[in-house]
Amino acid sequence: MSTMAQMDRDLAGFDYINLKQGDQSDGVDFERYNFRMTLPKRLKNGGGMLLNKLEYARTNISYAIDPNFDGDVSNFHSLSYTFGFMRSLKKDWKLITMFSPSISSNFASSIQWDDIRLFGMVMFSKSLKSEMKLNFGVMYSSTIGRPFPLPMFNMMWKPSPKWTLMLGFPRIDVRYQLTRNTWIGTDFFMAGDNYTLGEDLAKDDNAIDNISVMNMGGGLKLTQKLSKFIKFNLSSGYTFYRKFEFLDGNDRVMSYDLDNNLYLKAGISIGM
């Protein structure tokens, strides 16, 4: 859920994410490879900006105990497109909007309209002082629990040139600049997805057509500037909430009670 300014700087990137299953006998292990590319375009009239972002991810899910389905419930592909628009308003206000359709599936059959997930956001931003900014708005996501509009709000504050604080929902971030090219900070995340099964499966006479996943956690993040345009990002921490469910539509058929565990995320970003 990046702001337009962040997306403007991050033009391309790759991330590797690993979340282990924990100590329980029926755990689930996640591995995700993510590739992204952003094409910004500044508008001549009105000082606005358009963004087009393409993203592909490969997710591998390993089960400690085989769930015994005939179809593939371990290998998934995700594709998403994001259209963003930012425009400066009067009295130092900015309007930021995003719309992003996506699909995550094992692609065992053709794609249906119901397989497409939607994310949308409208946010207003105002610079209160040179070191303080207020952001608030609303977002809609069909991959974070039940589809429902959620409020967004945060306050960005730079109490000193080396410290940056971002406090609010859904983002909490504290960052400190160690050197000219090195930053450390917190890393809190809320990540959900729905993986569509191309062919319906069955469990105890109940149909299953998608998998719902939600992970929430926090830890520390290191950002190291390698060159003028390339950065290395490394974050690690511990989850405090995990959900993994096999669904028939929105109805739960089967779920895993997952232990919280360590996660690791590493990647490269290319930008301005």
PDB file of C-alpha atoms in Angstrom:
ATOM      1  CA  MET A   1       0.000   0.000   0.000  1.00  0.00           C
ATOM      2  CA  SER A   2       2.628   2.458  -1.098  1.00  0.00           C
ATOM      3  CA  THR A   3       2.045   6.117  -1.608  1.00  0.00           C
ATOM      4  CA  MET A   4       2.419   7.638  -5.034  1.00  0.00           C
ATOM      5  CA  ALA A   5       5.712   9.257  -4.081  1.00  0.00           C
ATOM      6  CA  GLN A   6       7.163   5.902  -3.059  1.00  0.00           C
ATOM      7  CA  MET A   7       5.980   4.284  -6.280  1.00  0.00           C
ATOM      8  CA  ASP A   8       7.468   7.139  -8.280  1.00  0.00           C
ATOM      9  CA  ARG A   9      10.901   6.392  -6.789  1.00  0.00           C
ATOM     10  CA  ASP A  10      10.598   2.605  -6.990  1.00  0.00           C
ATOM     11  CA  LEU A  11      10.555   1.876 -10.725  1.00  0.00           C
ATOM     12  CA  ALA A  12      11.329  -1.854 -10.568  1.00  0.00           C
ATOM     13  CA  GLY A  13      12.201  -4.503  -8.043  1.00  0.00           C
ATOM     14  CA  PHE A  14      12.384  -8.089  -6.878  1.00  0.00           C
ATOM     15  CA  ASP A  15      11.514  -9.555  -3.447  1.00  0.00           C
ATOM     16  CA  TYR A  16      11.912 -12.990  -1.882  1.00  0.00           C
ATOM     17  CA  ILE A  17       9.687 -13.809   1.113  1.00  0.00           C
ATOM     18  CA  ASN A  18       9.897 -16.879   3.334  1.00  0.00           C
ATOM     19  CA  LEU A  19       7.572 -17.751   6.211  1.00  0.00           C
ATOM     20  CA  LYS A  20       8.245 -21.050   7.979  1.00  0.00           C
ATOM     21  CA  GLN A  21       5.575 -23.416   9.254  1.00  0.00           C
ATOM     22  CA  GLY A  22       6.465 -23.440  12.953  1.00  0.00           C
ATOM     23  CA  ASP A  23       6.678 -26.403  15.301  1.00  0.00           C
ATOM     24  CA  GLN A  24       3.172 -27.816  14.940  1.00  0.00           C
ATOM     25  CA  SER A  25       2.685 -31.080  13.060  1.00  0.00           C
ATOM     26  CA  ASP A  26       0.176 -29.667  10.559  1.00  0.00           C
ATOM     27  CA  GLY A  27       2.043 -26.468   9.642  1.00  0.00           C
ATOM     28  CA  VAL A  28       2.258 -24.613   6.325  1.00  0.00           C
ATOM     29  CA  ASP A  29       5.431 -23.154   4.798  1.00  0.00           C
ATOM     30  CA  PHE A  30       5.316 -20.180   2.372  1.00  0.00           C
ATOM     31  CA  GLU A  31       7.808 -19.065  -0.264  1.00  0.00           C
ATOM     32  CA  ARG A  32       7.053 -16.104  -2.537  1.00  0.00           C
ATOM     33  CA  TYR A  33       8.997 -14.543  -5.422  1.00  0.00           C
ATOM     34  CA  ASN A  34       7.764 -11.110  -6.472  1.00  0.00           C
ATOM     35  CA  PHE A  35       8.677  -9.019  -9.539  1.00  0.00           C
ATOM     36  CA  ARG A  36       7.354  -5.489 -10.182  1.00  0.00           C
ATOM     37  CA  MET A  37       7.740  -2.614 -12.626  1.00  0.00           C
ATOM     38  CA  THR A  38       6.287   0.900 -12.427  1.00  0.00           C
ATOM     39  CA  LEU A  39       5.924   3.424 -15.250  1.00  0.00           C
ATOM     40  CA  PRO A  40       5.279   6.982 -13.978  1.00  0.00           C
ATOM     41  CA  LYS A  41       4.195   9.847 -16.205  1.00  0.00           C
ATOM     42  CA  ARG A  42       3.983  13.451 -15.086  1.00  0.00           C
ATOM     43  CA  LEU A  43       1.156  15.465 -16.610  1.00  0.00           C
ATOM     44  CA  LYS A  44       1.919  18.857 -18.101  1.00  0.00           C
ATOM     45  CA  ASN A  45      -1.374  20.486 -17.179  1.00  0.00           C
ATOM     46  CA  GLY A  46      -2.281  20.751 -13.505  1.00  0.00           C
ATOM     47  CA  GLY A  47       0.893  19.188 -12.127  1.00  0.00           C
ATOM     48  CA  GLY A  48      -0.586  15.715 -11.749  1.00  0.00           C
ATOM     49  CA  MET A  49       1.009  12.333 -12.231  1.00  0.00           C
ATOM     50  CA  LEU A  50      -0.136   8.972 -13.614  1.00  0.00           C
ATOM     51  CA  LEU A  51       1.298   5.621 -12.599  1.00  0.00           C
ATOM     52  CA  ASN A  52       1.026   2.216 -14.245  1.00  0.00           C
ATOM     53  CA  LYS A  53       2.393  -0.702 -12.252  1.00  0.00           C
ATOM     54  CA  LEU A  54       2.680  -4.369 -13.262  1.00  0.00           C
ATOM     55  CA  GLU A  55       3.431  -7.098 -10.741  1.00  0.00           C
ATOM     56  CA  TYR A  56       3.948 -10.861 -10.932  1.00  0.00           C
ATOM     57  CA  ALA A  57       4.460 -13.265  -8.029  1.00  0.00           C
ATOM     58  CA  ARG A  58       5.039 -16.990  -7.692  1.00  0.00           C
ATOM     59  CA  THR A  59       3.924 -18.550  -4.394  1.00  0.00           C
ATOM     60  CA  ASN A  60       4.929 -22.040  -3.242  1.00  0.00           C
ATOM     61  CA  ILE A  61       3.027 -23.578  -0.312  1.00  0.00           C
ATOM     62  CA  SER A  62       4.380 -26.682   1.444  1.00  0.00           C
ATOM     63  CA  TYR A  63       2.219 -28.698   3.828  1.00  0.00           C
ATOM     64  CA  ALA A  64       3.638 -30.692   6.731  1.00  0.00           C
ATOM     65  CA  ILE A  65       0.722 -33.087   6.243  1.00  0.00           C
ATOM     66  CA  ASP A  66      -0.573 -33.662   2.720  1.00  0.00           C
ATOM     67  CA  PRO A  67      -4.181 -32.333   2.557  1.00  0.00           C
ATOM     68  CA  ASN A  68      -4.950 -35.147   0.075  1.00  0.00           C
ATOM     69  CA  PHE A  69      -6.586 -33.182  -2.733  1.00  0.00           C
ATOM     70  CA  ASP A  70      -6.576 -34.377  -6.329  1.00  0.00           C
ATOM     71  CA  GLY A  71      -5.714 -30.881  -7.645  1.00  0.00           C
ATOM     72  CA  ASP A  72      -2.754 -28.546  -7.140  1.00  0.00           C
ATOM     73  CA  VAL A  73      -2.976 -26.572  -3.868  1.00  0.00           C
ATOM     74  CA  SER A  74       0.749 -25.793  -3.620  1.00  0.00           C
ATOM     75  CA  ASN A  75       1.805 -23.683  -6.632  1.00  0.00           C
ATOM     76  CA  PHE A  76       0.171 -20.354  -7.447  1.00  0.00           C
ATOM     77  CA  HIS A  77       0.776 -17.419  -9.775  1.00  0.00           C
ATOM     78  CA  SER A  78      -0.357 -13.848  -9.089  1.00  0.00           C
ATOM     79  CA  LEU A  79      -0.770 -11.044 -11.628  1.00  0.00           C
ATOM     80  CA  SER A  80      -1.803  -7.481 -10.840  1.00  0.00           C
ATOM     81  CA  TYR A  81      -2.087  -4.127 -12.563  1.00  0.00           C
ATOM     82  CA  THR A  82      -2.263  -0.851 -10.647  1.00  0.00           C
ATOM     83  CA  PHE A  83      -3.413   2.478 -12.054  1.00  0.00           C
ATOM     84  CA  GLY A  84      -2.631   5.494  -9.892  1.00  0.00           C
ATOM     85  CA  PHE A  85      -3.320   9.204 -10.134  1.00  0.00           C
ATOM     86  CA  MET A  86      -2.059  12.076  -7.995  1.00  0.00           C
ATOM     87  CA  ARG A  87      -3.068  15.720  -8.267  1.00  0.00           C
ATOM     88  CA  SER A  88      -2.085  18.784  -6.259  1.00  0.00           C
ATOM     89  CA  LEU A  89      -5.009  20.708  -4.771  1.00  0.00           C
ATOM     90  CA  LYS A  90      -5.274  24.103  -3.110  1.00  0.00           C
ATOM     91  CA  LYS A  91      -3.653  24.973   0.221  1.00  0.00           C
ATOM     92  CA  ASP A  92      -0.986  22.224   0.032  1.00  0.00           C
ATOM     93  CA  TRP A  93      -3.481  19.374  -0.263  1.00  0.00           C
ATOM     94  CA  LYS A  94      -2.942  16.401  -2.582  1.00  0.00           C
ATOM     95  CA  LEU A  95      -5.398  13.825  -3.897  1.00  0.00           C
ATOM     96  CA  ILE A  96      -4.093  10.285  -4.392  1.00  0.00           C
ATOM     97  CA  THR A  97      -6.170   7.510  -5.957  1.00  0.00           C
ATOM     98  CA  MET A  98      -5.363   3.919  -6.901  1.00  0.00           C
ATOM     99  CA  PHE A  99      -7.239   1.077  -8.549  1.00  0.00           C
ATOM    100  CA  SER A 100      -5.784  -2.411  -8.839  1.00  0.00           C
ATOM    101  CA  PRO A 101      -7.375  -5.588 -10.230  1.00  0.00           C
ATOM    102  CA  SER A 102      -5.444  -8.788  -9.544  1.00  0.00           C
ATOM    103  CA  ILE A 103      -5.711 -12.540  -9.797  1.00  0.00           C
ATOM    104  CA  SER A 104      -3.983 -15.309  -7.834  1.00  0.00           C
ATOM    105  CA  SER A 105      -4.588 -18.816  -9.114  1.00  0.00           C
ATOM    106  CA  ASN A 106      -3.090 -22.194  -9.895  1.00  0.00           C
ATOM    107  CA  PHE A 107      -4.421 -21.605 -13.446  1.00  0.00           C
ATOM    108  CA  ALA A 108      -5.702 -25.163 -13.689  1.00  0.00           C
ATOM    109  CA  SER A 109      -8.494 -23.896 -15.978  1.00  0.00           C
ATOM    110  CA  SER A 110      -9.649 -20.705 -17.694  1.00  0.00           C
ATOM    111  CA  ILE A 111     -10.102 -17.524 -15.656  1.00  0.00           C
ATOM    112  CA  GLN A 112     -13.596 -16.412 -14.640  1.00  0.00           C
ATOM    113  CA  TRP A 113     -14.740 -12.897 -13.690  1.00  0.00           C
ATOM    114  CA  ASP A 114     -15.295 -14.030 -10.084  1.00  0.00           C
ATOM    115  CA  ASP A 115     -11.583 -14.921  -9.865  1.00  0.00           C
ATOM    116  CA  ILE A 116     -10.521 -11.251 -10.108  1.00  0.00           C
ATOM    117  CA  ARG A 117      -9.772  -9.462  -6.814  1.00  0.00           C
ATOM    118  CA  LEU A 118     -10.014  -5.688  -6.449  1.00  0.00           C
ATOM    119  CA  PHE A 119      -8.144  -3.083  -4.455  1.00  0.00           C
ATOM    120  CA  GLY A 120      -9.012   0.605  -4.464  1.00  0.00           C
ATOM    121  CA  MET A 121      -7.883   3.627  -2.489  1.00  0.00           C
ATOM    122  CA  VAL A 122      -8.697   7.322  -2.200  1.00  0.00           C
ATOM    123  CA  MET A 123      -6.412   9.370   0.033  1.00  0.00           C
ATOM    124  CA  PHE A 124      -5.907  13.041   0.847  1.00  0.00           C
ATOM    125  CA  SER A 125      -2.512  14.323   1.953  1.00  0.00           C
ATOM    126  CA  LYS A 126      -1.546  17.670   3.472  1.00  0.00           C
ATOM    127  CA  SER A 127       1.829  19.050   4.539  1.00  0.00           C
ATOM    128  CA  LEU A 128       1.249  20.700   7.929  1.00  0.00           C
ATOM    129  CA  LYS A 129       4.879  21.754   8.319  1.00  0.00           C
ATOM    130  CA  SER A 130       8.083  21.035   6.453  1.00  0.00           C
ATOM    131  CA  GLU A 131       8.651  18.044   8.767  1.00  0.00           C
ATOM    132  CA  MET A 132       5.051  16.881   9.211  1.00  0.00           C
ATOM    133  CA  LYS A 133       2.411  15.443   6.854  1.00  0.00           C
ATOM    134  CA  LEU A 134      -1.148  14.198   7.426  1.00  0.00           C
ATOM    135  CA  ASN A 135      -2.677  11.426   5.277  1.00  0.00           C
ATOM    136  CA  PHE A 136      -6.204  10.039   5.505  1.00  0.00           C
ATOM    137  CA  GLY A 137      -8.705   8.295   3.269  1.00  0.00           C
ATOM    138  CA  VAL A 138     -10.442   4.997   2.620  1.00  0.00           C
ATOM    139  CA  MET A 139      -9.442   1.728   0.953  1.00  0.00           C
ATOM    140  CA  TYR A 140     -11.298  -1.323  -0.316  1.00  0.00           C
ATOM    141  CA  SER A 141      -9.745  -4.756  -0.678  1.00  0.00           C
ATOM    142  CA  SER A 142     -11.303  -8.120  -1.436  1.00  0.00           C
ATOM    143  CA  THR A 143      -8.208  -9.976  -0.158  1.00  0.00           C
ATOM    144  CA  ILE A 144      -8.265  -8.740   3.471  1.00  0.00           C
ATOM    145  CA  GLY A 145     -11.097 -10.662   5.096  1.00  0.00           C
ATOM    146  CA  ARG A 146     -14.605  -9.737   3.990  1.00  0.00           C
ATOM    147  CA  PRO A 147     -14.721  -7.059   1.263  1.00  0.00           C
ATOM    148  CA  PHE A 148     -15.496  -3.822   3.074  1.00  0.00           C
ATOM    149  CA  PRO A 149     -14.239  -0.203   2.969  1.00  0.00           C
ATOM    150  CA  LEU A 150     -11.584   0.431   5.629  1.00  0.00           C
ATOM    151  CA  PRO A 151     -10.342   3.796   6.918  1.00  0.00           C
ATOM    152  CA  MET A 152      -6.747   4.869   6.341  1.00  0.00           C
ATOM    153  CA  PHE A 153      -4.929   7.478   8.381  1.00  0.00           C
ATOM    154  CA  ASN A 154      -1.362   8.260   9.376  1.00  0.00           C
ATOM    155  CA  MET A 155       0.873  11.079  10.423  1.00  0.00           C
ATOM    156  CA  MET A 156       4.400  11.391   9.049  1.00  0.00           C
ATOM    157  CA  TRP A 157       6.793  13.329  11.279  1.00  0.00           C
ATOM    158  CA  LYS A 158      10.515  14.043  10.941  1.00  0.00           C
ATOM    159  CA  PRO A 159      11.618  15.195  14.410  1.00  0.00           C
ATOM    160  CA  SER A 160      15.203  15.391  13.127  1.00  0.00           C
ATOM    161  CA  PRO A 161      16.974  14.944   9.788  1.00  0.00           C
ATOM    162  CA  LYS A 162      17.813  11.308  10.625  1.00  0.00           C
ATOM    163  CA  TRP A 163      14.500  10.185  12.171  1.00  0.00           C
ATOM    164  CA  THR A 164      11.232   9.551  10.299  1.00  0.00           C
ATOM    165  CA  LEU A 165       8.045   8.380  12.045  1.00  0.00           C
ATOM    166  CA  MET A 166       4.898   7.145  10.281  1.00  0.00           C
ATOM    167  CA  LEU A 167       2.102   6.357  12.743  1.00  0.00           C
ATOM    168  CA  GLY A 168      -1.423   5.229  11.860  1.00  0.00           C
ATOM    169  CA  PHE A 169      -3.350   2.485  10.057  1.00  0.00           C
ATOM    170  CA  PRO A 170      -2.526   0.355   8.123  1.00  0.00           C
ATOM    171  CA  ARG A 171       1.078   1.505   8.300  1.00  0.00           C
ATOM    172  CA  ILE A 172       3.372   2.000  11.307  1.00  0.00           C
ATOM    173  CA  ASP A 173       6.960   2.796  10.466  1.00  0.00           C
ATOM    174  CA  VAL A 174       9.935   4.205  12.371  1.00  0.00           C
ATOM    175  CA  ARG A 175      13.134   4.774  10.398  1.00  0.00           C
ATOM    176  CA  TYR A 176      16.609   6.028  11.328  1.00  0.00           C
ATOM    177  CA  GLN A 177      19.384   6.984   8.912  1.00  0.00           C
ATOM    178  CA  LEU A 178      22.634   5.429  10.148  1.00  0.00           C
ATOM    179  CA  THR A 179      24.865   6.739   7.375  1.00  0.00           C
ATOM    180  CA  ARG A 180      24.436   8.480   4.055  1.00  0.00           C
ATOM    181  CA  ASN A 181      23.564   5.147   2.406  1.00  0.00           C
ATOM    182  CA  THR A 182      22.150   3.045   5.263  1.00  0.00           C
ATOM    183  CA  TRP A 183      18.756   3.114   7.005  1.00  0.00           C
ATOM    184  CA  ILE A 184      17.273   0.896   9.727  1.00  0.00           C
ATOM    185  CA  GLY A 185      13.708   0.841  10.967  1.00  0.00           C
ATOM    186  CA  THR A 186      10.640  -1.116  11.905  1.00  0.00           C
ATOM    187  CA  ASP A 187       8.709  -3.351   9.533  1.00  0.00           C
ATOM    188  CA  PHE A 188       5.019  -3.937  10.336  1.00  0.00           C
ATOM    189  CA  PHE A 189       2.923  -5.643   7.686  1.00  0.00           C
ATOM    190  CA  MET A 190      -0.576  -6.931   6.942  1.00  0.00           C
ATOM    191  CA  ALA A 191      -0.661  -9.202   3.893  1.00  0.00           C
ATOM    192  CA  GLY A 192      -3.614 -11.199   2.621  1.00  0.00           C
ATOM    193  CA  ASP A 193      -4.470 -13.080  -0.555  1.00  0.00           C
ATOM    194  CA  ASN A 194      -7.081 -15.354  -2.062  1.00  0.00           C
ATOM    195  CA  TYR A 195      -5.762 -18.155  -4.251  1.00  0.00           C
ATOM    196  CA  THR A 196      -8.312 -19.419  -6.750  1.00  0.00           C
ATOM    197  CA  LEU A 197      -8.422 -23.120  -7.571  1.00  0.00           C
ATOM    198  CA  GLY A 198      -9.003 -23.532 -11.289  1.00  0.00           C
ATOM    199  CA  GLU A 199     -10.951 -26.725 -10.655  1.00  0.00           C
ATOM    200  CA  ASP A 200     -13.202 -27.195  -7.624  1.00  0.00           C
ATOM    201  CA  LEU A 201     -11.955 -29.751  -5.124  1.00  0.00           C
ATOM    202  CA  ALA A 202     -13.893 -31.674  -2.517  1.00  0.00           C
ATOM    203  CA  LYS A 203     -13.368 -32.396   1.190  1.00  0.00           C
ATOM    204  CA  ASP A 204     -15.891 -34.478   3.141  1.00  0.00           C
ATOM    205  CA  ASP A 205     -18.520 -33.864   0.436  1.00  0.00           C
ATOM    206  CA  ASN A 206     -17.892 -30.068   0.563  1.00  0.00           C
ATOM    207  CA  ALA A 207     -16.674 -28.164  -2.488  1.00  0.00           C
ATOM    208  CA  ILE A 208     -13.521 -26.019  -2.198  1.00  0.00           C
ATOM    209  CA  ASP A 209     -12.792 -23.327  -4.788  1.00  0.00           C
ATOM    210  CA  ASN A 210     -10.269 -20.960  -3.123  1.00  0.00           C
ATOM    211  CA  ILE A 211      -7.704 -20.591  -0.330  1.00  0.00           C
ATOM    212  CA  SER A 212      -7.709 -17.531   1.941  1.00  0.00           C
ATOM    213  CA  VAL A 213      -4.439 -16.481   3.580  1.00  0.00           C
ATOM    214  CA  MET A 214      -3.746 -13.668   6.062  1.00  0.00           C
ATOM    215  CA  ASN A 215      -0.441 -12.884   7.788  1.00  0.00           C
ATOM    216  CA  MET A 216       0.318 -10.015  10.159  1.00  0.00           C
ATOM    217  CA  GLY A 217       3.627  -9.370  11.870  1.00  0.00           C
ATOM    218  CA  GLY A 218       6.434  -7.003  12.654  1.00  0.00           C
ATOM    219  CA  GLY A 219      10.194  -6.751  12.943  1.00  0.00           C
ATOM    220  CA  LEU A 220      13.195  -4.755  11.755  1.00  0.00           C
ATOM    221  CA  LYS A 221      14.217  -3.581   8.296  1.00  0.00           C
ATOM    222  CA  LEU A 222      17.583  -2.636   6.794  1.00  0.00           C
ATOM    223  CA  THR A 223      17.927  -0.591   3.600  1.00  0.00           C
ATOM    224  CA  GLN A 224      21.371  -0.278   2.023  1.00  0.00           C
ATOM    225  CA  LYS A 225      21.968   1.955  -0.986  1.00  0.00           C
ATOM    226  CA  LEU A 226      24.289   0.073  -3.349  1.00  0.00           C
ATOM    227  CA  SER A 227      24.502   2.711  -6.074  1.00  0.00           C
ATOM    228  CA  LYS A 228      22.727   5.850  -7.210  1.00  0.00           C
ATOM    229  CA  PHE A 229      19.686   3.885  -8.418  1.00  0.00           C
ATOM    230  CA  ILE A 230      19.856   0.481  -6.635  1.00  0.00           C
ATOM    231  CA  LYS A 231      18.937  -0.414  -3.033  1.00  0.00           C
ATOM    232  CA  PHE A 232      19.102  -3.681  -1.101  1.00  0.00           C
ATOM    233  CA  ASN A 233      16.280  -4.287   1.393  1.00  0.00           C
ATOM    234  CA  LEU A 234      16.305  -6.874   4.178  1.00  0.00           C
ATOM    235  CA  SER A 235      13.625  -7.331   6.836  1.00  0.00           C
ATOM    236  CA  SER A 236      12.941 -10.018   9.408  1.00  0.00           C
ATOM    237  CA  GLY A 237      10.685 -10.427  12.406  1.00  0.00           C
ATOM    238  CA  TYR A 238       7.866 -12.460  13.884  1.00  0.00           C
ATOM    239  CA  THR A 239       4.238 -12.922  12.952  1.00  0.00           C
ATOM    240  CA  PHE A 240       1.518 -12.292  15.546  1.00  0.00           C
ATOM    241  CA  TYR A 241      -1.506 -13.398  13.501  1.00  0.00           C
ATOM    242  CA  ARG A 242      -1.870 -16.067  10.815  1.00  0.00           C
ATOM    243  CA  LYS A 243      -4.906 -17.482   9.019  1.00  0.00           C
ATOM    244  CA  PHE A 244      -5.090 -20.233   6.409  1.00  0.00           C
ATOM    245  CA  GLU A 245      -8.490 -21.474   5.224  1.00  0.00           C
ATOM    246  CA  PHE A 246      -9.938 -23.596   2.423  1.00  0.00           C
ATOM    247  CA  LEU A 247     -13.195 -21.954   1.308  1.00  0.00           C
ATOM    248  CA  ASP A 248     -16.285 -22.609  -0.772  1.00  0.00           C
ATOM    249  CA  GLY A 249     -16.965 -19.040  -1.874  1.00  0.00           C
ATOM    250  CA  ASN A 250     -16.797 -17.211   1.483  1.00  0.00           C
ATOM    251  CA  ASP A 251     -17.748 -20.254   3.582  1.00  0.00           C
ATOM    252  CA  ARG A 252     -14.984 -22.015   5.490  1.00  0.00           C
ATOM    253  CA  VAL A 253     -14.666 -25.731   4.814  1.00  0.00           C
ATOM    254  CA  MET A 254     -11.288 -26.479   6.403  1.00  0.00           C
ATOM    255  CA  SER A 255      -8.592 -24.459   8.175  1.00  0.00           C
ATOM    256  CA  TYR A 256      -5.101 -24.791   9.647  1.00  0.00           C
ATOM    257  CA  ASP A 257      -4.289 -23.514  13.143  1.00  0.00           C
ATOM    258  CA  LEU A 258      -0.880 -22.038  12.374  1.00  0.00           C
ATOM    259  CA  ASP A 259       1.819 -21.153  14.890  1.00  0.00           C
ATOM    260  CA  ASN A 260       3.380 -17.716  14.703  1.00  0.00           C
ATOM    261  CA  ASN A 261       6.949 -17.857  13.473  1.00  0.00           C
ATOM    262  CA  LEU A 262       9.910 -15.980  11.998  1.00  0.00           C
ATOM    263  CA  TYR A 263       9.667 -14.429   8.537  1.00  0.00           C
ATOM    264  CA  LEU A 264      12.344 -13.184   6.152  1.00  0.00           C
ATOM    265  CA  LYS A 265      12.073 -10.752   3.259  1.00  0.00           C
ATOM    266  CA  ALA A 266      14.966  -9.710   0.996  1.00  0.00           C
ATOM    267  CA  GLY A 267      14.971  -7.805  -2.238  1.00  0.00           C
ATOM    268  CA  ILE A 268      16.389  -5.279  -4.650  1.00  0.00           C
ATOM    269  CA  SER A 269      14.676  -2.047  -5.708  1.00  0.00           C
ATOM    270  CA  ILE A 270      15.630   0.144  -8.653  1.00  0.00           C
ATOM    271  CA  GLY A 271      14.509   3.746  -8.747  1.00  0.00           C
ATOM    272  CA  MET A 272      15.307   7.398  -8.698  1.00  0.00           C
TER     273      MET A 272
END
